[in-house]
Amino acid sequence: MTETSHAEPQSPPIPRALFVYLLLYGGMTVLAGMLAFKQVRLWPSSLAVEAGIFSFLILVVISSTVAQLYGRSLANKLVWWGFIPLLIASMLMQLVLKLPASVEMLQFRADDLAAFERVNSQLWRVWMAGPAAYIVSLLLNVWIFSRLRGTGNGGTVSLMVRGAVASALSQALDSVIFITLAFYGEFAIRDLLIGQVLAKVTLSFVLVPFLITGGVALARWLDARDAVATR
């Protein structure tokens, strides 16, 4: 009696670069909300900015890189699916806050526990404001970046210019939405809002062009290695 062999079904291959960027993207969506609670001062300016801008600029770079290499449709799907890690992280945070602390922590780390709960219990406005600003600004970034592309791929200069313009416009809008929803009524937000817009626009023109070209180059290198490995 002969045994019948059953071949395992083969799933469609995912480009290596896309797989790496998907993992990084999910982590940055969660980290951006957590970092946003702290306001920092960028040297040499005295204007305050919320620290979540660093993670958010990485989200801009990844979404633009995906749009450049894999198409606008996939980049938009990436932005929408980014809601999932945000939602899960928010639910887990609420669960952790409601669970009782251990006896040891209550006895020996009470100050740390109080600080943890004080900060994270106030994050609800950040968690609410973040997704609203996130979806509007990143979909706008992908749209502007793709529209400026036209019918051709363009060269490195075109890639850098499109990345900078799309990032600057989308991140300026992101600042207005996020700062207003997260902090209005808590304190005067004018200086923070001005600082946030100036910082994001400046970083969009100073850093984003090079980060996008680097992201595209890295993705092509990873995919080329993947192609060689599968031969």
Short mmCIF file of C-alpha atoms in Angstrom, two decimals, residues 130-216:
data_model
loop_
_atom_site.label_atom_id
_atom_site.label_comp_id
_atom_site.label_asym_id
_atom_site.label_seq_id
_atom_site.Cartn_x
_atom_site.Cartn_y
_atom_site.Cartn_z
CA GLY A 130 -3.58 59.91 17.86
CA PRO A 131 -5.70 57.75 15.54
CA ALA A 132 -7.65 60.76 14.24
CA ALA A 133 -4.47 62.66 13.36
CA TYR A 134 -2.77 59.45 12.22
CA ILE A 135 -5.32 58.38 9.63
CA VAL A 136 -5.88 61.84 8.14
CA SER A 137 -2.22 62.84 7.89
CA LEU A 138 -0.80 59.54 6.64
CA LEU A 139 -3.49 59.02 4.00
CA LEU A 140 -2.83 62.60 2.90
CA ASN A 141 0.90 61.89 2.81
CA VAL A 142 0.44 58.85 0.58
CA TRP A 143 -1.96 60.75 -1.68
CA ILE A 144 0.32 63.79 -2.14
CA PHE A 145 3.42 61.63 -2.58
CA SER A 146 1.72 59.51 -5.24
CA ARG A 147 0.10 62.44 -7.05
CA LEU A 148 3.40 64.29 -7.34
CA ARG A 149 4.92 61.19 -8.88
CA GLY A 150 2.95 61.58 -12.08
CA THR A 151 3.25 58.80 -14.65
CA GLY A 152 6.93 58.03 -14.19
CA ASN A 153 9.19 56.85 -11.42
CA GLY A 154 11.42 59.91 -11.45
CA GLY A 155 14.95 60.00 -10.12
CA THR A 156 16.48 60.42 -6.70
CA VAL A 157 15.92 64.18 -6.67
CA SER A 158 12.24 63.73 -7.54
CA LEU A 159 11.89 61.13 -4.78
CA MET A 160 13.47 63.47 -2.22
CA VAL A 161 11.35 66.47 -3.23
CA ARG A 162 8.10 64.49 -3.27
CA GLY A 163 8.90 62.99 0.11
CA ALA A 164 9.70 66.36 1.66
CA VAL A 165 6.62 68.16 0.31
CA ALA A 166 4.20 65.36 1.17
CA SER A 167 5.66 64.99 4.66
CA ALA A 168 5.65 68.73 5.40
CA LEU A 169 2.03 69.27 4.39
CA SER A 170 0.66 66.12 6.00
CA GLN A 171 2.59 66.56 9.25
CA ALA A 172 1.53 70.19 9.61
CA LEU A 173 -2.10 69.03 9.45
CA ASP A 174 -1.31 66.18 11.84
CA SER A 175 -0.01 68.68 14.40
CA VAL A 176 -3.14 70.81 14.28
CA ILE A 177 -5.44 67.79 14.73
CA PHE A 178 -3.40 66.01 17.38
CA ILE A 179 -2.44 68.94 19.60
CA THR A 180 -5.98 70.34 19.57
CA LEU A 181 -7.67 67.05 20.43
CA ALA A 182 -5.06 65.84 22.93
CA PHE A 183 -4.19 68.95 24.92
CA TYR A 184 -6.79 71.69 24.36
CA GLY A 185 -8.12 72.80 27.72
CA GLU A 186 -5.25 71.19 29.63
CA PHE A 187 -2.87 74.12 29.09
CA ALA A 188 -2.14 76.86 26.55
CA ILE A 189 -1.37 75.00 23.34
CA ARG A 190 -0.31 77.89 21.07
CA ASP A 191 3.45 77.57 21.66
CA LEU A 192 3.31 73.79 21.50
CA LEU A 193 1.29 73.91 18.28
CA ILE A 194 3.64 76.42 16.65
CA GLY A 195 6.67 74.44 17.77
CA GLN A 196 5.18 71.19 16.53
CA VAL A 197 4.37 72.55 13.07
CA LEU A 198 7.76 74.24 12.68
CA ALA A 199 9.61 71.16 13.90
CA LYS A 200 7.75 68.76 11.62
CA VAL A 201 8.05 70.99 8.57
CA THR A 202 11.76 71.56 9.24
CA LEU A 203 12.46 67.87 9.80
CA SER A 204 10.42 67.02 6.71
CA PHE A 205 12.79 69.05 4.56
CA VAL A 206 16.00 68.27 6.44
CA LEU A 207 15.66 64.57 7.27
CA VAL A 208 12.77 62.96 5.39
CA PRO A 209 14.27 63.22 1.86
CA PHE A 210 17.36 61.30 2.95
CA LEU A 211 15.38 58.84 5.05
CA ILE A 212 13.08 58.04 2.13
CA THR A 213 15.92 57.54 -0.34
CA GLY A 214 17.64 55.37 2.24
CA GLY A 215 14.42 53.44 2.88
CA VAL A 216 13.89 52.81 -0.83
#
